[in-house]
Amino acid sequence: MTTHTRTCTLCEAMCGLVLEIEADGVTTIRGDQDDPLSRGHVCPKAVGLKDLHEDPDRLRRPLRREGSAWREISWDEALAETAARLRAVQDAHGRDAVAIYQGNPTVHNYGSMLFAPPFARALRSKNTYSATSVDQLPHMLAAHLMFGHQLMLPVPDLDRTRFLLVLGANPVVSNGSLMTAPDVRRRLEAIRGRGGRVVVVDPRRTETAAIADAHHFVRPGGDAYLLLGMLHTLFAEGRVALGPCEGLTDGLGDVRRVVERFPPERVAARTGMGAETIRALARDFASAGPAVAYGRVGTSTQEFGALACWLVTVLNVVTGNLDREGGAMFTRPAVDVLKQTGRGHFGRWKSRVRGLPEFGGELPVAAMAEEMDTPGEGQIRALVTSAGNPVLSTPNGARLERALAGLDFMVSVDLYLNETTRFAHVLLPPTGPLEHDHYDLAFHALAIRNTARYSEAIFEPAEGARHDWQIWNELTWRMARGSRVDRVRARVRAAALARLGPSGLLEAGLRVGPHGARAYPPRLGLGVRDLRGAPHGIDLGPLEPCLPGRLFTRDRRLALAPALLVGDVARLEARLEGDAPAPGGLDLIGRRELRSNNSWMHNSARLVKGPARCTLRIHPADAAARGLRDGARARVTSRVGAVVAPVEVSDEMMPGVVSLPHGWGHGRPGVRLEIAAAHPGVSVNDLTDEQAVDALSGNAAFSGVRVEVAAEP
Ligand SMILES: Nc1nc2c(c(=O)[nH]1)N[C@H]1C(S)=C(S)[C@@H](COP(=O)(O)OP(=O)(O)OC[C@H]3O[C@@H](n4cnc5c(=O)[nH]c(N)nc54)[C@H](O)[C@@H]3O)O[C@H]1N2
Ligand SMILES: Nc1nc2c(c(=O)[nH]1)N[C@H]1C(S)=C(S)[C@@H](COP(=O)(O)OP(=O)(O)OC[C@H]3O[C@@H](n4cnc5c(=O)[nH]c(N)nc54)[C@H](O)[C@@H]3O)O[C@H]1N2
Ligand code: SF4
Ligand SMILES: [Mo]
């Protein structure tokens, strides 16, 4: 038996794990007590890594689809065919005819993070998509406009705050997002333990709300209104004090002029919260000592996502809580991804059919299906997907599904034959997580404490198997165009990169990072060797104030009132009147579950066992009005489709709001996920509307889809 350490890559919490291995199998997985960040915490999903490693359904050899059958082919054949067919589509129909979608697990795989971008750049297609635009795009847009860098995302200083205001997040279940904080539950309890408060604003009384001091129902999509009402109170009552941001912030007057138009009385009905409740919340927040407002998926995936994300940060700034201990702070990761990546750009081009804006070179994925099924110059005819399942993850998945069936060519880099990858012509399965090394480039940059942890591979990959990064690297050179010399050059470059591998690039990133090499006084600094020598991780200390030095804006000032965002307030104001729910209609929101992970990990028997998770939760009054009881079947209908799901009657729901989790719907034909198919559920994204986006950012607006619910005989 051997013992190994490893960071869990299933969610953003980066828990340290200790695995015991015998012969060829994992025997136990437990929390690593010596990890400076996770301190022994794990959730039930961690053991899923064992199931994933051993899963007979996990693909191990490249496959080619021949009719409805799949045939194993060699790597060389698979990669050559992929490159040739992608090139042929681009030659015949132009660069934009090949699209790429990169899904969420990409960010948990540093090989993909380092090697997929050169491939995507080599495609030079405007049709570049990712999970960003069904997730955190509005947070990134706000950061880009306010701080000058799309990844300069403020993180709640959870361990020192005295007041945490949570909007549209359920970290007790999701384990934190854009806030890497293993064992969130204990950290929230600690806030209360030191006399602080936790307040949750959510249309559902969540697991996080259950351990908070207070919970307020908000109508889906009401956060921007609520925040405007709170800010109005602070300005009206003279409670604005910028603290650390005093003297480095522009636009305070513009913010004042905007919020003056939104007294709490004006926004109360739209938020579902009383005017006095809004005032009291603003006062409590401003007088709490170090306080932090934290908004997550519920605030970004809505009609006014960018405004809501912006206003969360404005609230932190004007109460003196940005860049303050116990407030919203910035990380200083050992690999400074901010200096290694672009600051971002917005709206340089628009999508062909609907004119949605690009952000950081990507178009909103809500536009992907229409770019495939709308004929004309620039139509998508081939698709590359990686680590994703957009049929289940993006709005109106059924339309996407129909569009995928009509593509000339599709290739998927994925571990499974899932609801999306079953449409591929070629499937390229990479090694599993325990078969390659790992370093969290993204999540160390979003953690509530600066740490660094590197994981070695635990298992040797099977003979001939490819890592994600090797697949990208090989495809990149095989796609190279131009003269013979150009192509040879591309191949030489790929060979050099292959020798470095992800850990070589990591080494370079560490050397130029804040703990890296220095000339004066001379120091070699932190390198991969040090990380290898510290398998439980290295503590680099708490978050520290860093403004204005850290700002990426040209003038090194914080832009509190970017014109683009201020300009969007008119749209929000216009919607204030005439946004009453249709009679009989309900607002649909999502839900995450501890044992589920977006559209996957449903093929682990122990993670799916127990009561069905894909249920429609509905308030008792709304259920009674429709003759629905617990366990009954309900038909849920939206503009784009209908599903039938079992009902769970629960007063944790806000009246008028129903909830259904995403990532289910494994009953589709042709999927090779035996256990998941036995617990299929339905896909909420057969109801969500690809036309419902935050019109400013193009991000999907999942929150508040108008639906009808009726008993299904
Ligand atoms: N209605 C609604 N829809 C949502 C959401 C919501 O709240 N409501 N949430 C959205 C959010 S926040 C996100 S991030 C998206 C996520 O949606 P997607 O981007 O589709 O990501 P996943 O569902 O996590 O993708 C899972 C796939 O990645 C593969 N995979 C896992 N690890 C690896 C790896 O290392 N390499 C490769 N090549 N493949 C791998 C798995 O085999 C699986 O097939 O869903 C979004 N969709
Ligand atoms: N167990 C588990 N953990 C996960 C994931 C998973 O699928 N399962 N997914 C991972 C991913 S990709 C991400 S992005 C993170 C997301 O992390 P979180 O943002 O914490 O995820 P959710 O649990 O979806 O929380 C969103 C909350 O917003 C609420 N909400 C919906 N609409 C509104 C609204 O209009 N206003 C307000 N104020 N609230 C609203 C919902 O009721 C829900 O409680 O979780 C990550 N962690
Ligand atoms: S909380 Fe996230 S990182 Fe920690 S064990 Fe669970 S899935 Fe893994
Ligand atoms: Mo996400």
XYZ file of N, CA and C in Angstrom, residues 293-393:
303
model
N -19.825 42.196 0.801
C -20.925 41.668 0.003
C -20.328 40.729 -1.032
N -20.968 39.575 -1.187
C -20.466 38.541 -2.095
C -21.620 38.079 -2.967
N -21.500 38.249 -4.256
C -22.525 37.794 -5.193
C -21.941 36.722 -6.087
N -22.737 35.709 -6.406
C -22.184 34.660 -7.264
C -23.152 34.282 -8.374
N -23.330 33.018 -8.681
C -24.058 32.634 -9.895
C -25.468 33.236 -9.971
N -26.136 33.297 -8.834
C -27.483 33.869 -8.836
C -27.493 35.341 -9.211
N -26.401 36.048 -8.970
C -26.365 37.463 -9.360
C -25.814 37.657 -10.773
N -25.027 36.702 -11.264
C -24.446 36.929 -12.601
C -25.299 36.331 -13.719
N -26.016 35.231 -13.452
C -26.807 34.620 -14.531
C -28.242 35.143 -14.486
N -28.365 36.438 -14.672
C -29.694 37.043 -14.679
C -29.733 38.226 -15.644
N -30.924 38.735 -15.841
C -31.142 39.768 -16.864
C -30.253 41.005 -16.673
N -29.970 41.350 -15.417
C -29.100 42.502 -15.157
C -27.830 42.051 -14.444
N -27.264 40.967 -14.965
C -26.098 40.351 -14.337
C -24.930 41.314 -14.170
N -24.601 42.034 -15.226
C -23.433 42.922 -15.135
C -23.703 44.040 -14.130
N -24.917 44.590 -14.153
C -25.237 45.651 -13.185
C -25.159 45.105 -11.760
N -25.713 43.919 -11.537
C -25.709 43.361 -10.185
C -24.272 43.140 -9.702
N -23.426 42.567 -10.572
C -22.039 42.301 -10.166
C -21.285 43.604 -9.889
N -21.534 44.588 -10.749
C -20.922 45.910 -10.543
C -21.355 46.495 -9.196
N -22.646 46.466 -8.919
C -23.164 47.117 -7.719
C -22.721 46.412 -6.437
N -22.476 45.106 -6.503
C -21.913 44.410 -5.340
C -20.570 45.048 -4.985
N -19.741 45.274 -6.001
C -18.430 45.875 -5.732
C -18.567 47.335 -5.315
N -19.512 48.052 -5.930
C -19.732 49.443 -5.522
C -20.087 49.500 -4.033
N -20.957 48.595 -3.612
C -21.339 48.560 -2.188
C -20.101 48.349 -1.309
N -19.232 47.440 -1.722
C -18.008 47.211 -0.951
C -17.116 48.453 -0.928
N -17.022 49.130 -2.076
C -16.133 50.301 -2.144
C -16.673 51.446 -1.282
N -17.948 51.780 -1.433
C -18.446 52.997 -0.767
C -18.626 52.812 0.740
N -18.534 51.565 1.214
C -18.559 51.366 2.662
C -17.143 51.152 3.199
N -16.148 51.421 2.349
C -14.755 51.312 2.811
C -14.268 49.888 2.968
N -14.943 48.963 2.292
C -14.619 47.550 2.494
C -13.846 46.898 1.357
N -13.476 47.663 0.327
C -12.650 47.045 -0.709
C -11.187 47.238 -0.346
N -10.418 46.176 -0.477
C -8.985 46.208 -0.166
C -8.741 46.433 1.331
N -9.679 45.993 2.135
C -9.559 46.132 3.584
C -9.624 44.739 4.213
N -8.829 44.510 5.236
C -8.900 43.212 5.920
C -10.313 42.967 6.417
N -10.836 41.808 6.112
C -12.209 41.495 6.492
C -13.232 41.970 5.478
N -12.765 42.625 4.432
C -13.663 43.084 3.371
C -13.463 42.241 2.120
N -13.534 42.892 0.953
C -13.266 42.215 -0.314
C -11.826 42.526 -0.690
N -11.024 41.473 -0.875
C -9.589 41.689 -1.092
C -9.117 40.988 -2.369
N -7.861 41.243 -2.692
C -7.282 40.616 -3.880
C -6.171 39.657 -3.463
N -6.021 38.590 -4.256
C -5.013 37.583 -3.928
C -3.653 37.980 -4.498
N -2.630 37.268 -4.061
C -1.281 37.416 -4.608
C -0.738 36.007 -4.834
N -1.238 35.366 -5.886
C -0.890 33.957 -6.076
C 0.549 33.774 -6.544
N 1.094 32.601 -6.247
C 2.484 32.314 -6.597
C 2.709 32.383 -8.106
N 1.694 31.961 -8.889
C 1.746 32.233 -10.329
C 0.745 33.362 -10.563
N 1.259 34.514 -10.910
C 0.383 35.674 -11.018
C -0.324 35.669 -12.370
N -1.461 34.971 -12.408
C -2.166 34.814 -13.690
C -2.577 36.166 -14.292
N -2.751 37.175 -13.455
C -3.151 38.480 -14.004
C -2.067 39.033 -14.921
N -0.813 38.792 -14.530
C 0.280 39.313 -15.359
C 0.560 38.415 -16.554
N 0.052 37.180 -16.507
C 0.326 36.236 -17.595
C -0.798 36.184 -18.631
N -1.919 36.858 -18.346
C -3.052 36.773 -19.277
C -3.518 38.179 -19.648
N -4.344 38.239 -20.685
C -4.822 39.528 -21.181
C -5.755 40.204 -20.181
N -5.767 41.535 -20.244
C -6.658 42.289 -19.352
C -8.113 42.160 -19.758
N -8.330 41.726 -20.986
C -9.695 41.578 -21.487
C -10.064 42.730 -22.389
N -11.021 42.460 -23.268
C -11.598 43.522 -24.101
C -13.043 43.156 -24.341
N -13.828 44.137 -24.704
C -15.265 43.909 -24.752
C -15.868 44.592 -25.968
N -16.711 43.847 -26.685
C -17.497 44.444 -27.763
C -16.706 44.811 -29.007
N -15.531 44.216 -29.190
C -14.757 44.526 -30.406
C -15.429 43.961 -31.647
N -16.142 42.861 -31.483
C -16.972 42.346 -32.568
C -18.245 41.766 -31.984
N -19.184 41.465 -32.889
C -20.495 40.998 -32.448
C -20.783 39.658 -33.104
N -21.676 38.893 -32.489
C -22.054 37.636 -33.114
C -22.847 37.937 -34.382
N -22.767 37.011 -35.329
C -23.313 37.227 -36.669
C -24.822 37.372 -36.648
N -25.535 36.480 -35.956
C -26.992 36.447 -36.064
C -27.658 37.488 -35.161
N -27.297 37.499 -33.882
C -28.016 38.358 -32.938
C -27.232 39.596 -32.528
N -25.975 39.674 -32.926
C -25.197 40.850 -32.559
C -24.823 40.911 -31.091
N -24.609 39.742 -30.457
C -24.155 39.757 -29.063
C -22.654 40.056 -29.028
N -22.204 40.749 -27.983
C -20.812 41.215 -27.950
C -19.810 40.134 -27.566
N -18.603 40.218 -28.123
C -17.514 39.355 -27.654
C -17.015 39.897 -26.325
N -16.441 39.012 -25.513
C -15.707 39.445 -24.320
C -14.443 38.610 -24.218
N -13.312 39.263 -24.185
C -12.043 38.546 -24.101
C -11.846 37.565 -25.243
N -12.442 37.884 -26.400
C -12.260 37.014 -27.566
C -13.303 35.919 -27.692
N -14.236 35.846 -26.747
C -15.280 34.814 -26.806
C -16.642 35.433 -27.048
N -17.490 34.684 -27.738
C -18.889 35.093 -27.894
C -19.751 34.356 -26.870
N -20.894 34.952 -26.509
C -21.783 34.293 -25.545
C -22.328 32.978 -26.102
N -22.260 31.928 -25.288
C -22.649 30.596 -25.763
C -24.159 30.508 -26.013
N -24.934 31.438 -25.479
C -26.374 31.467 -25.784
C -26.601 31.675 -27.280
N -25.576 32.125 -27.990
C -25.712 32.360 -29.426
C -25.189 31.189 -30.265
N -24.646 30.164 -29.625
C -23.938 29.129 -30.403
C -24.879 28.344 -31.325
N -26.054 27.961 -30.810
C -26.950 27.149 -31.650
C -27.416 27.937 -32.865
N -27.781 29.190 -32.669
C -28.272 29.966 -33.818
C -27.156 30.225 -34.837
N -25.916 30.271 -34.372
C -24.807 30.422 -35.320
C -24.613 29.144 -36.138
N -25.142 28.035 -35.626
C -25.060 26.762 -36.368
C -26.244 26.563 -37.293
N -27.445 26.955 -36.813
C -28.624 26.589 -37.610
C -29.142 27.740 -38.477
N -28.447 28.860 -38.500
C -28.857 29.965 -39.375
C -27.918 30.017 -40.579
N -28.418 29.696 -41.780
C -27.533 29.649 -42.945
C -26.960 31.027 -43.281
N -25.872 30.999 -44.013
C -25.260 32.245 -44.462
C -23.765 32.210 -44.267
N -23.117 33.241 -44.783
C -21.669 33.365 -44.674
C -21.257 33.402 -43.195
N -20.299 32.553 -42.829
C -19.833 32.557 -41.435
C -20.578 31.578 -40.542
N -21.490 30.807 -41.144
C -22.230 29.812 -40.356
C -21.263 28.750 -39.806
N -21.509 28.318 -38.562
C -20.680 27.257 -37.974
C -21.014 25.933 -38.650
N -19.972 25.220 -39.113
C -20.180 23.910 -39.745
C -19.400 22.802 -39.063
N -18.496 23.186 -38.173
C -17.748 22.174 -37.423
C -17.522 22.694 -36.011
N -17.391 21.744 -35.083
C -17.285 22.131 -33.676
C -16.245 21.271 -32.967
N -15.473 21.931 -32.094
C -14.561 21.245 -31.190
C -15.121 21.464 -29.787
N -15.385 20.396 -29.038
C -15.772 20.607 -27.642
C -14.741 19.944 -26.752
N -14.598 20.501 -25.577
C -13.666 19.928 -24.628
C -14.204 20.136 -23.226
N -14.175 19.064 -22.427
C -14.540 19.151 -21.005
C -15.849 19.907 -20.815
N -16.832 19.512 -21.567
C -18.104 20.210 -21.422
C -19.248 19.411 -21.999
N -20.426 19.888 -21.675
C -21.634 19.190 -22.090
C -22.717 20.225 -22.372
N -22.489 21.087 -23.370
C -23.390 22.226 -23.565
C -24.846 21.849 -23.851
N -25.093 20.607 -24.307
C -26.497 20.208 -24.514
C -27.260 20.270 -23.182
N -26.567 19.928 -22.098
C -27.220 20.003 -20.783
C -26.902 21.298 -20.038
N -25.920 22.051 -20.492
C -25.429 23.176 -19.676
C -25.768 24.550 -20.217
